[in-house]
Short mmCIF file of C-alpha atoms and ligand atoms in Angstrom, two decimals:
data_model
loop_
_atom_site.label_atom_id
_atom_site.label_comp_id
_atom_site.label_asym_id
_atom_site.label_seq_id
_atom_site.Cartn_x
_atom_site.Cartn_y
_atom_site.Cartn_z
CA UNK A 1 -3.64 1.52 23.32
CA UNK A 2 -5.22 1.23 19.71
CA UNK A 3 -8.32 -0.16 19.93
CA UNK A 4 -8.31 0.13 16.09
CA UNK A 5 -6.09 -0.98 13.79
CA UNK A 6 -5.43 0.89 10.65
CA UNK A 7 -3.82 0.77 7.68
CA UNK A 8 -1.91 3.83 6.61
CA UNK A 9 -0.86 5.36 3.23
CA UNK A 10 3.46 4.64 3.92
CA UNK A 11 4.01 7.98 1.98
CA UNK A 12 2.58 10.25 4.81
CA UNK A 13 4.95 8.70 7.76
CA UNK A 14 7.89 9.61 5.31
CA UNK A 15 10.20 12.25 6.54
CA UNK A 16 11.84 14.44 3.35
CA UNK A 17 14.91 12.76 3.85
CA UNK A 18 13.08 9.43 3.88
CA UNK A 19 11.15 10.57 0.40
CA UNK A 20 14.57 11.09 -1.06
CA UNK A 21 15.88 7.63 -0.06
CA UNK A 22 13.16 6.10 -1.44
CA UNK A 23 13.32 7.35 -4.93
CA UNK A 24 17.35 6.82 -5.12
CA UNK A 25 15.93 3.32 -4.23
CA UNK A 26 13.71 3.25 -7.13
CA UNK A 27 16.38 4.23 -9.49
CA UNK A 28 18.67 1.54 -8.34
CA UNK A 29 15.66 -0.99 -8.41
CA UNK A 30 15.05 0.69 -12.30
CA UNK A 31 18.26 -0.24 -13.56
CA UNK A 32 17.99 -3.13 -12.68
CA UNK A 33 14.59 -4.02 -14.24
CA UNK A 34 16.13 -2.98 -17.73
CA UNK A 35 19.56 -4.75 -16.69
CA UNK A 36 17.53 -8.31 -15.97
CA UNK A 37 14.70 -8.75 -18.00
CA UNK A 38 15.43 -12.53 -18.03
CA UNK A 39 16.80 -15.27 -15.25
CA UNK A 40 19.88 -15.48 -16.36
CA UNK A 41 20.09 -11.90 -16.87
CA UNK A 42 18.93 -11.32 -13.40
CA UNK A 43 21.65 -13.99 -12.07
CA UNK A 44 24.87 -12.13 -13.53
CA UNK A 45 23.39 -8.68 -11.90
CA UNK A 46 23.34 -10.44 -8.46
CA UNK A 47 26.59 -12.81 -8.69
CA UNK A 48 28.30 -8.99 -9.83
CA UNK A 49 26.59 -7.40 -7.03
CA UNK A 50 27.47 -9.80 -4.58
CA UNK A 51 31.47 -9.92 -5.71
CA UNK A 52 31.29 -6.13 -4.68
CA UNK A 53 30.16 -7.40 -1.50
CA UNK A 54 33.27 -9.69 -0.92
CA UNK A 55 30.64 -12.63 -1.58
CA UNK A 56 32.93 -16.24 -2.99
CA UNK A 57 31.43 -19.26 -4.79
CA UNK A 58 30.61 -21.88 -3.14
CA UNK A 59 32.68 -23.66 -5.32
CA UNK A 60 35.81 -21.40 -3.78
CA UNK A 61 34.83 -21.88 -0.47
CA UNK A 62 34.77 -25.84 -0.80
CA UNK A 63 38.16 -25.78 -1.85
CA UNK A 64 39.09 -23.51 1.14
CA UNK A 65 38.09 -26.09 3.22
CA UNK A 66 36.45 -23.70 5.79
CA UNK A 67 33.89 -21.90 6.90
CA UNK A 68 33.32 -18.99 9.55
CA UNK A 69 30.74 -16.62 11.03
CA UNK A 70 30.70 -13.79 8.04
CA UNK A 71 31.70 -15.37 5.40
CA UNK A 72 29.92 -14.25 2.63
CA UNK A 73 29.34 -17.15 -0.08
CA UNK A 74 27.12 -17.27 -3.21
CA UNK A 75 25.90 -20.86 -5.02
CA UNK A 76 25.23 -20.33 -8.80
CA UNK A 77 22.88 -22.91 -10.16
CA UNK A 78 23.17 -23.25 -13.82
CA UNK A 79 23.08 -19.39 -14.21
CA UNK A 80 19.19 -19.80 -13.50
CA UNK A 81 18.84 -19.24 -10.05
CA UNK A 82 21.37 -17.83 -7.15
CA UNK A 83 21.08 -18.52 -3.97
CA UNK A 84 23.93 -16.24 -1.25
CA UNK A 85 24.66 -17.05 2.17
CA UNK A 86 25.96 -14.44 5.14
CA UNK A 87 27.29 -17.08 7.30
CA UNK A 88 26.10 -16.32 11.28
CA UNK A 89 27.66 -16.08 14.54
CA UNK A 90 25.21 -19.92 15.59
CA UNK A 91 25.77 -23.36 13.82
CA UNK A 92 23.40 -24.00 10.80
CA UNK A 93 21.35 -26.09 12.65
CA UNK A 94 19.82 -23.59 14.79
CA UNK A 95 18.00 -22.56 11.80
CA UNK A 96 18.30 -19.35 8.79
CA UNK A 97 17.04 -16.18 8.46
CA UNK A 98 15.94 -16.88 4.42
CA UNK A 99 14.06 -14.32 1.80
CA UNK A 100 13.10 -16.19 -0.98
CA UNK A 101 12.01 -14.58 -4.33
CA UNK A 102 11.91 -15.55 -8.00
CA UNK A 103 13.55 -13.75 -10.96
CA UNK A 104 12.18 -15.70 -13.55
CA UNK A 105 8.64 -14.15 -15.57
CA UNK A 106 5.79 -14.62 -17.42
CA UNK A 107 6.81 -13.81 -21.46
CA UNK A 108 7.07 -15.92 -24.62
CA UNK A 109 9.61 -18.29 -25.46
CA UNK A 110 10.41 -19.59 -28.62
CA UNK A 111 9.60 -23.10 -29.99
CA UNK A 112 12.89 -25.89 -30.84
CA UNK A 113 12.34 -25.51 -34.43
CA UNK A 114 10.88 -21.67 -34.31
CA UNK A 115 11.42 -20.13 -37.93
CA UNK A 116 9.03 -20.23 -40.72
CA UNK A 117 7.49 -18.26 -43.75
CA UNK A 118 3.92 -17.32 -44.68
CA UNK A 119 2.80 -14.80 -46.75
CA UNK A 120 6.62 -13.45 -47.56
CA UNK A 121 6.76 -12.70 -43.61
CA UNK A 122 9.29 -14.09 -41.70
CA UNK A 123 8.14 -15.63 -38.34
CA UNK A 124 8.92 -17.49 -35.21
CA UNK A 125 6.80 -19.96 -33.35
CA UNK A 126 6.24 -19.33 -29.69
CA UNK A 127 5.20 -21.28 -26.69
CA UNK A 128 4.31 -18.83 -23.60
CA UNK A 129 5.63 -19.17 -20.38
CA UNK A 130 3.58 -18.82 -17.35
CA UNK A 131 0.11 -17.41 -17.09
CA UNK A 132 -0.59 -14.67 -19.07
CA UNK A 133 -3.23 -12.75 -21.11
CA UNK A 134 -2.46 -13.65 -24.66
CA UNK A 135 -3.98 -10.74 -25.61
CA UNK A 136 -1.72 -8.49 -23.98
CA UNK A 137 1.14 -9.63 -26.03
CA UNK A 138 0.38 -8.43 -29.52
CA UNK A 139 0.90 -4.99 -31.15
CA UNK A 140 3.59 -3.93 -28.94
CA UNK A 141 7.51 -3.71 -28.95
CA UNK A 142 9.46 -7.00 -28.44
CA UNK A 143 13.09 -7.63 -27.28
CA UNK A 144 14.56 -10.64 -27.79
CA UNK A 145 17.02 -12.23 -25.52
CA UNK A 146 18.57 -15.62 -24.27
CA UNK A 147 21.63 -18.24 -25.29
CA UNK A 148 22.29 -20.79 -27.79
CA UNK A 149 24.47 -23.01 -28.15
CA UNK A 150 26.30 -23.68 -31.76
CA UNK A 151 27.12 -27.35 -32.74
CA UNK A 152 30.87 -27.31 -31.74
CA UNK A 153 29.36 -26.06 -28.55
CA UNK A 154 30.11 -22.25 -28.25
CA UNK A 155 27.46 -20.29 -26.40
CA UNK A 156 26.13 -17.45 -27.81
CA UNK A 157 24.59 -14.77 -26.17
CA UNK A 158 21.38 -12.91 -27.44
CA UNK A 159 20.36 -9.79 -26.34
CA UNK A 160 18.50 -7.36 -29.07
CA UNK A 161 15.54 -4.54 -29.14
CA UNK A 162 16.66 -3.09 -25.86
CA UNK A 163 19.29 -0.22 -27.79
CA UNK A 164 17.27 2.88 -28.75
CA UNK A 165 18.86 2.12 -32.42
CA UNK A 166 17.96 -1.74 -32.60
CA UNK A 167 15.30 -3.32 -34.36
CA UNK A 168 12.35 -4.63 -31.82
CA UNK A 169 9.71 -7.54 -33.22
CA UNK A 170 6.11 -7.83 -33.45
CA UNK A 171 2.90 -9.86 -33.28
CA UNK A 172 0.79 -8.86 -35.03
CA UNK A 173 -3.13 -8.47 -33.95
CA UNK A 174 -6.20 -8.11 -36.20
CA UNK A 175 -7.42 -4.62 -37.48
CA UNK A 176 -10.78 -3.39 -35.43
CA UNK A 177 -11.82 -3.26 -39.34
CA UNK A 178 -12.14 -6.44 -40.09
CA UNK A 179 -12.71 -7.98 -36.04
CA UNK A 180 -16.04 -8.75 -36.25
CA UNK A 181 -15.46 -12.69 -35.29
CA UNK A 182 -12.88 -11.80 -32.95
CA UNK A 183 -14.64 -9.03 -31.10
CA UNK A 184 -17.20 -11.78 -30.39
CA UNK A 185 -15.04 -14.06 -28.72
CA UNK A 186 -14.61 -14.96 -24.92
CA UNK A 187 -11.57 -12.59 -24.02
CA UNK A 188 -9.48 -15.82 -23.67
CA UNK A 189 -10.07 -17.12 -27.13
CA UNK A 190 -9.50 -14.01 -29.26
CA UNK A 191 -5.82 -14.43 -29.48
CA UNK A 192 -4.78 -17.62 -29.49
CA UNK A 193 -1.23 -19.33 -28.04
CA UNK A 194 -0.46 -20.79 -31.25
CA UNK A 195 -1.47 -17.09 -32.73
CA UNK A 196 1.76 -15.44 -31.17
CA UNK A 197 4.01 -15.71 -33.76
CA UNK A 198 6.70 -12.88 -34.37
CA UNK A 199 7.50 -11.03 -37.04
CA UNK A 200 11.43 -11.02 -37.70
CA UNK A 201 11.77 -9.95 -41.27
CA UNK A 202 10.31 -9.05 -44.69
CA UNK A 203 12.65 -9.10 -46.82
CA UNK A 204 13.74 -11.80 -49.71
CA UNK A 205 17.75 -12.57 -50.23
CA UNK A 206 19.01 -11.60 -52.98
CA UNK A 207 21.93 -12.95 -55.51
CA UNK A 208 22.06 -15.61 -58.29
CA UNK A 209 22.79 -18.41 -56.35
CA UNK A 210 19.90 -18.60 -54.29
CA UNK A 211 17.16 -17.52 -57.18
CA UNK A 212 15.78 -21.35 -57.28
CA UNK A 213 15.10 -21.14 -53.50
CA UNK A 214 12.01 -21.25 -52.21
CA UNK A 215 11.05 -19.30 -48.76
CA UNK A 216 13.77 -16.57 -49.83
CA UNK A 217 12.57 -14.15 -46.77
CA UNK A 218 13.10 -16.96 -44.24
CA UNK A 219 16.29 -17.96 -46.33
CA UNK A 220 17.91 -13.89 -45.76
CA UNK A 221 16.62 -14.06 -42.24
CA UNK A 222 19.18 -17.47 -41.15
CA UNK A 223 21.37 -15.56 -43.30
CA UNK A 224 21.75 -12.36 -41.32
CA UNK A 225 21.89 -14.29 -38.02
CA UNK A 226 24.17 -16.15 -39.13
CA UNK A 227 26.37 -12.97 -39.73
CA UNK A 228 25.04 -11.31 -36.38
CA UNK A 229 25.83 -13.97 -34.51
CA UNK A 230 27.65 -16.82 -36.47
CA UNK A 231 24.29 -19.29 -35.86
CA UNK A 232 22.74 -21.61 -37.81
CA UNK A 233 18.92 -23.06 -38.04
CA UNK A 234 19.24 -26.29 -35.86
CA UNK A 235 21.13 -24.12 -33.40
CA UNK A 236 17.65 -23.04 -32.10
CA UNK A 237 17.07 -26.58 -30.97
CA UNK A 238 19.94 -25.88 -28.36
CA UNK A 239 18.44 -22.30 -27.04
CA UNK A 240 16.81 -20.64 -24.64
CA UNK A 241 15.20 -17.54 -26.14
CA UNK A 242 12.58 -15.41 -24.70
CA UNK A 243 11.02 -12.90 -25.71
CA UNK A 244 10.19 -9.77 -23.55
CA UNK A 245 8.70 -6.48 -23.85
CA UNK A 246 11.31 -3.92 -25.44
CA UNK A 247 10.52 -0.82 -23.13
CA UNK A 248 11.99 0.29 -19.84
CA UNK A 249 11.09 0.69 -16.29
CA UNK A 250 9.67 4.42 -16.17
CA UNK A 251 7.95 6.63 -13.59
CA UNK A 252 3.93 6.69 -13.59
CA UNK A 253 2.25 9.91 -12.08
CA UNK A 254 2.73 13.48 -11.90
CA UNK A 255 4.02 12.54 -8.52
CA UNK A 256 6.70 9.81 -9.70
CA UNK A 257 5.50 7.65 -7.03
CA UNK A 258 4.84 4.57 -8.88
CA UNK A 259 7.04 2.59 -11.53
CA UNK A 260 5.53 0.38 -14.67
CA UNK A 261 8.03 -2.10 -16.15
CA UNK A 262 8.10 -5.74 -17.45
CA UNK A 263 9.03 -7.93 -14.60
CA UNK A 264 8.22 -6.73 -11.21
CA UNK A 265 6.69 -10.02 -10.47
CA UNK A 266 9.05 -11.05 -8.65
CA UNK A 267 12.45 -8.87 -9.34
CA UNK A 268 10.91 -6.12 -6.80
CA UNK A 269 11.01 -8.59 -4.28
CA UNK A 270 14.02 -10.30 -5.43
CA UNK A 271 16.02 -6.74 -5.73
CA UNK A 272 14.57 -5.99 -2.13
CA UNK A 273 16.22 -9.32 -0.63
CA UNK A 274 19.34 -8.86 -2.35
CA UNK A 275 19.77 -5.05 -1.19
CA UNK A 276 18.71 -6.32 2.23
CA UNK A 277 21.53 -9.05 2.66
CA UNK A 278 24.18 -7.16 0.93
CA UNK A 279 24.06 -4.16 3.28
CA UNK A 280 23.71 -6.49 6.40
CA UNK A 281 27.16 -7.93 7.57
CA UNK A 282 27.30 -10.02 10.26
CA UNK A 283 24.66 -11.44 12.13
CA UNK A 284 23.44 -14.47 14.72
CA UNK A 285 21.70 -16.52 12.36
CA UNK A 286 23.15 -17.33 8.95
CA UNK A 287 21.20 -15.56 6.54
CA UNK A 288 20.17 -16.30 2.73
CA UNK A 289 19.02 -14.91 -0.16
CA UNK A 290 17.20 -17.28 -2.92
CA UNK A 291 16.79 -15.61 -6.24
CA UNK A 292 14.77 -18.72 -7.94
CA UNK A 293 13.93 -19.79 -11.38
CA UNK A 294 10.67 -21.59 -12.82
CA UNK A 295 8.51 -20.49 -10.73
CA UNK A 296 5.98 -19.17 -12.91
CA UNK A 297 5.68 -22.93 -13.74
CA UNK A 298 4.89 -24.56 -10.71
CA UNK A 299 8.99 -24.54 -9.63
CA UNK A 300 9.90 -28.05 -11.07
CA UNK A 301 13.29 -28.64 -12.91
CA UNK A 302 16.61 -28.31 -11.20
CA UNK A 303 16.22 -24.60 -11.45
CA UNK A 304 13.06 -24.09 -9.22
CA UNK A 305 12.48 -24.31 -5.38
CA UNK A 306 11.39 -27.97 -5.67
CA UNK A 307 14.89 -29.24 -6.88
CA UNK A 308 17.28 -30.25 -4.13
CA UNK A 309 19.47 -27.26 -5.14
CA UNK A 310 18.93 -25.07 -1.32
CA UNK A 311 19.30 -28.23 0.56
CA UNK A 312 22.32 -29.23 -1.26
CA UNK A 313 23.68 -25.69 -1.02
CA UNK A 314 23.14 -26.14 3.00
CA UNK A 315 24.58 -29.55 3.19
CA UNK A 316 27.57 -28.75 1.53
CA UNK A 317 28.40 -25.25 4.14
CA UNK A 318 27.45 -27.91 7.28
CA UNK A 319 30.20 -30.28 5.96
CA UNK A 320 31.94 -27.03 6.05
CA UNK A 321 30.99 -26.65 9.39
CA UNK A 322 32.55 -29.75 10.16
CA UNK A 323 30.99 -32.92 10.88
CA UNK A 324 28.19 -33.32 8.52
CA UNK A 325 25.16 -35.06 9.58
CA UNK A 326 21.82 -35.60 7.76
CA UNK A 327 20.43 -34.30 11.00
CA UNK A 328 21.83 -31.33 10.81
CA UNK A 329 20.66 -30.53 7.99
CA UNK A 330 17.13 -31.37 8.99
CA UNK A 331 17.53 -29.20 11.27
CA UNK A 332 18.97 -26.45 9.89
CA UNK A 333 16.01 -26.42 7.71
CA UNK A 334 13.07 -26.84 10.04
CA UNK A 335 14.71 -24.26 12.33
CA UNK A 336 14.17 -21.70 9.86
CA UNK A 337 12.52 -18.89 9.06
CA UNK A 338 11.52 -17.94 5.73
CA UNK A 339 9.80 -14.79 4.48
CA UNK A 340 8.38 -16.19 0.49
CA UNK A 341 9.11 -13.05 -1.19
CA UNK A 342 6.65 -12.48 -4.19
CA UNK A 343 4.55 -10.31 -4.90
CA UNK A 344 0.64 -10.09 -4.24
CA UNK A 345 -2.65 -8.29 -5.57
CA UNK A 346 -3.34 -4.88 -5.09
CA UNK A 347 -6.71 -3.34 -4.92
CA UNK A 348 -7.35 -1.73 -8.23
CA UNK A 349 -10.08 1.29 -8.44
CA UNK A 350 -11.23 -0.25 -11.91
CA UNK A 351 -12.01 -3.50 -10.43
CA UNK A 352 -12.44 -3.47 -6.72
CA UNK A 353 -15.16 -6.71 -7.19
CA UNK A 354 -12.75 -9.26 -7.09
CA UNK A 355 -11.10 -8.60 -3.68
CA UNK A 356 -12.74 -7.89 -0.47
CA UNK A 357 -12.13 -4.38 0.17
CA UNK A 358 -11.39 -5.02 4.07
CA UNK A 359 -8.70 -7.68 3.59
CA UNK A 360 -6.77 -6.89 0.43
CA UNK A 361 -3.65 -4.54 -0.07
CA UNK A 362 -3.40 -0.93 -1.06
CA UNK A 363 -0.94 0.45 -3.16
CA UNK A 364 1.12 2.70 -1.06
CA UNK A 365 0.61 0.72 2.36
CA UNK A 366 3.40 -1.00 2.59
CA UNK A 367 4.86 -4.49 2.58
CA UNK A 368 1.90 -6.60 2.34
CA UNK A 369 1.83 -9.66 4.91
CA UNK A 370 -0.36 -12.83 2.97
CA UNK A 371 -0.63 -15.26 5.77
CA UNK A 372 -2.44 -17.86 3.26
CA UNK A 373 -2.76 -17.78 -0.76
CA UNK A 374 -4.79 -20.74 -2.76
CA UNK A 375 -7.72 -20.90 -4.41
CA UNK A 376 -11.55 -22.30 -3.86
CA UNK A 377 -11.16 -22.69 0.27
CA UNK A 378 -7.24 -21.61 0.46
CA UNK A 379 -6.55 -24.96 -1.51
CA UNK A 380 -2.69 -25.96 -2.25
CA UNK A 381 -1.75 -22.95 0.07
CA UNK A 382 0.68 -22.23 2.77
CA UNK A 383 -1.38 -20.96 5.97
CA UNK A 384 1.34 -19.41 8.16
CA UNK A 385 1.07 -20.20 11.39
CA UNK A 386 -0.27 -17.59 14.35
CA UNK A 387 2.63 -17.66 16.02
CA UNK A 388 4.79 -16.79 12.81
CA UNK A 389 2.99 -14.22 11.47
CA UNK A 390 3.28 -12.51 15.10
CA UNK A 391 7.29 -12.70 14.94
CA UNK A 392 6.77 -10.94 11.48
CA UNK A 393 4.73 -8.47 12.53
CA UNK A 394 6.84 -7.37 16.06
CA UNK A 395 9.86 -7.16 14.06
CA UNK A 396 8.40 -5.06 10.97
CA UNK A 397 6.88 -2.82 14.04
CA UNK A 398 9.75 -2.40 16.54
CA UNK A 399 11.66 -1.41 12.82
CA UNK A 400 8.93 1.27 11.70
CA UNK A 401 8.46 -1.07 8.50
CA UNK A 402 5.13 0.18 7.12
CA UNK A 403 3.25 -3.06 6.58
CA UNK A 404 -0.51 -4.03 5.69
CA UNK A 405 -2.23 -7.58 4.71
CA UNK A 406 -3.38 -9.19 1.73
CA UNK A 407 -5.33 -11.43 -0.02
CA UNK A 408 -5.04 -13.28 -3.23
CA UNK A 409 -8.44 -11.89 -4.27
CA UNK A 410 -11.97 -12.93 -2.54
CA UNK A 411 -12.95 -15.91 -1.92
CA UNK A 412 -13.97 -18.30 -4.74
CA UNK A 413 -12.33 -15.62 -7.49
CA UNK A 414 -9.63 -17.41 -8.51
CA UNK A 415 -5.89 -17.44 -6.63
CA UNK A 416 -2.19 -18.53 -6.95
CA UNK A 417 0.32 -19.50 -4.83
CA UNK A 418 4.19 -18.78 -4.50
CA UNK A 419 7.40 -21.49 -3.38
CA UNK A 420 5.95 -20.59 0.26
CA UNK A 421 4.38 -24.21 0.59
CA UNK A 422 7.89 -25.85 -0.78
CA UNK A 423 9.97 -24.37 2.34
CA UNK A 424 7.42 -25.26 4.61
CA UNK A 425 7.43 -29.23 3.55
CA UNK A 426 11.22 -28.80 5.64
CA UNK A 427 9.17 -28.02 8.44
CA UNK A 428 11.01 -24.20 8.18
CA UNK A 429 8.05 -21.44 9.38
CA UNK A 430 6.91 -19.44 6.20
CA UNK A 431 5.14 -16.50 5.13
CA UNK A 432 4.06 -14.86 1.86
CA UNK A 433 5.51 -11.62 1.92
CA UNK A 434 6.00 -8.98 -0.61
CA UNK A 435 5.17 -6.01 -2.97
CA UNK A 436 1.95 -5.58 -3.98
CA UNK A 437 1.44 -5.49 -7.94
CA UNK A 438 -1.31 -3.57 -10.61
CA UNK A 439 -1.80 -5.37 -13.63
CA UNK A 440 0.20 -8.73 -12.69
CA UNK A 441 1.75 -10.88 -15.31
CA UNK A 442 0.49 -7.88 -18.25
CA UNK A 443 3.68 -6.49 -20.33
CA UNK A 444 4.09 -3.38 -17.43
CA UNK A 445 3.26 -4.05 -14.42
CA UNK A 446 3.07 -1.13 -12.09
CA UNK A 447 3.77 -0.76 -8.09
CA UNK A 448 4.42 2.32 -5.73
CA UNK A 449 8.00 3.37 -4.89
CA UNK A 450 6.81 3.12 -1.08
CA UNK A 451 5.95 -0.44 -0.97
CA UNK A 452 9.22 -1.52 -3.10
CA UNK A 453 11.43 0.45 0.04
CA UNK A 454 9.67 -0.78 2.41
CA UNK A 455 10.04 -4.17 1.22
CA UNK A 456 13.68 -3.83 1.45
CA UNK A 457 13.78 -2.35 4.64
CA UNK A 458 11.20 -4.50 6.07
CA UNK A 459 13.70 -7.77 4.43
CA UNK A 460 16.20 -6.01 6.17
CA UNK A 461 14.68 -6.19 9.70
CA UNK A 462 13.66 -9.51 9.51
CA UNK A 463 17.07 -11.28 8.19
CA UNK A 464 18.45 -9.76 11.26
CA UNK A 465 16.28 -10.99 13.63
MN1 MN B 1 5.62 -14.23 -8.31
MN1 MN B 2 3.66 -14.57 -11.05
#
């Protein structure tokens, strides 16, 4: 009996072996951090993963005209979000085994009409997406990638300051020298959205025919791109470019126990799900992995959890099935279980007043159960139920799955909340569960190695049961 229950750094239950397994994890999970620094990005990794896997489209399994326990199918949605499907042994109806992450993150996008000239500097207007810390943004190397589509309609892929011998961009942020306004500003105002412009070039065109031009910097700018990539101005109207931090995922610590990158929130949870269903291959309950978009904006458009996309998916393998019914799929929904796979606060040393010490997760404790997110009295939050949260737990013990809890923060210090709520409104039973993050939303992020494997493993468990 353990009349005390206590949380445990994961490393020291670890056998040698077990160490090992957990950094060839990490290196996997690396790769793919510098492989999908956007959604889209992060889409093509999984759809290639999941061919390995003997995974079909939906699309290809619709035109089968069948469907059977094992089948392996994945449902592209506009190359934005994924969701795949490991069909099981019971009818849909009697509910899924679903781990659902996002893959889309906080960075800076640029504007419809983004390039201008001031001060013989070429820039771009930005808008950012999802919450971050302006301030963060500036003075450090920028990729830039994305698609845009020309006027006879030809996409055109963008992906540039990743290569060791490209060029990265910039914004700019004020010398210390001359910061005496700024330095007195609240930390929110100092850098300003409309302040994050990027520097793309410096340099006027040159050549006889364009000597009455004015904005000659911009002018050799739309003229290289056009080379590069065969694009022209209004073509930005038609794009989706964002702009990320240009390093890589790297190892933090004497110890290499922990990672920093740009994007762990959520691609550690979203590489943990998709590890965790690829490995498993047949099973009672079908199982499914959703790899969303938008959800660093509150999920809306066809390419976040609140679009129709996962209930469409589902309606389309119970006609499959054979027989469709909108009861069915009701059912097949409520019946579920759903782990919302994102990622959580961590205590950090440097600022341990804004969690309570007793209820929020440690680095290096494992998978980190949050039965309820919100803010100002759990408001807008998914409470998992008692009964839930006990499944969770029994199956992340009987599978030694190092786990801890969490909390978004104290009470009344601010909060968040995940797609956990949007599952639930099916009447499905849902908990937060995930990877707990230092420095969330900032250009790196950092976690532990531990907590990403035992994520995966602890996915793992609970898609099988
Ligand atoms: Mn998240
Ligand atoms: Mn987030």
């Amino acid at each position: 009996m353990d009349l005390k229950k206590e949380f445990k750094n994961a490393w020291e239950s670890l056998s040698e072996h077990e160490v090992k397994e957990v950094m060839d994890y990490s290196n996997e999970y690396k790769k793919f951090l510098d492989y999908g620094k956007t959604e889209r990005e992060c889409v093509k990794y999984i759809i290639d993963e999941a061919k390995k896997y003997g995974y079909i489209s939906l699309e290809e399994a619709i035109k089968n005209n069948k469907i059977e326990s094992g089948a392996k199918i994945y449902a592209n949605n506009k190359d934005k979000s994924v969701a795949l499907f490991l069909m099981g042994n019971k009818e849909l109806q009697e509910g899924m085994r679903v781990v659902g992450g996002h893959i889309d993150s906080p960075r800076i996008d640029l504007k419809p009409v983004p390039v201008y000239e001031d001060s013989d500097q070429a820039l771009l207007k930005t808008h950012y997406y999802g919450g971050i810390k302006k301030y963060q943004w500036t003075a450090l190397p920028l990729s830039m990638h994305g698609v845009l589509y020309k006027k006879n309609g030809e996409k055109v892929e963008i992906c540039i300051g990743e290569k060791d011998e490209d060029p990265i961009f910039y914004i700019s942020d004020l010398l210390i020298h001359l910061s005496k306004d700024q330095m007195a500003k609240k930390l929110s105002e100092g850098i300003t959205g409309e302040g994050l412009n990027l520097l793309i070039g410096n340099m006027p065109i040159k050549g006889e025919e364009y000597k009455d031009e004015k904005e000659k910097v911009k002018l050799n700018v739309l003229k290289i791109l056009n080379e590069m990539y065969g694009i022209e101005e209004e073509d930005f109207v038609s794009a989706e470019i964002e702009i990320v931090p240009a390093s890589k995922a790297r190892d933090v610590g004497f110890d290499r126990s922990m990672i920093s990158a740009y994007g762990h929130d959520d691609r550690v949870c979203s590489f943990a799900g998709l590890k965790a269903i690829l490995e498993n291959e047949s099973s009672e309950y079908t199982q499914v992995g959703l790899f969303m978009d938008k959800e660093e904006v509150g999920s809306m458009g066809n390419t976040g959890m609140q679009s129709r996309f996962f209930e469409n998916c589902v309606a389309e393998l119970i006609n499959l099935e054979g027989d469709y019914n909108d009861l069915k799929l009701r059912r097949s929904l409520a019946n579920s279980k759903v782990l919302s796979a994102d990622v959580t606060a961590i205590m950090d040393p440097n600022y341990p007043d804004v969690v309570d010490k007793r209820n929020c997760a440690y680095l290096s404790k494992g998978i980190v159960l949050t039965k309820y997110t919100g803010a100002r009295g759990k408001g807008g939050c998914n409470d998992a139920n008692a009964e839930f949260v006990s499944h969770v737990k029994n199956v992340f013990n009987e599978n030694n799955i190092v786990w801890q809890t969490g909390e978004l923060g104290k009470v009344d210090q601010g909060g968040g909340g995940t797609i956990a709520y949007i599952l639930a409104n099916y009447g499905a039973e849902v908990i937060d569960c995930g990877v707990g993050v230092m420095s969330m939303h900032a250009p790196l992020e950092l976690v532990s190695k531990v907590d990403c494997f035992m994520a995966y493993r602890g996915y793992k468990a609970f898609l099988n049961n």
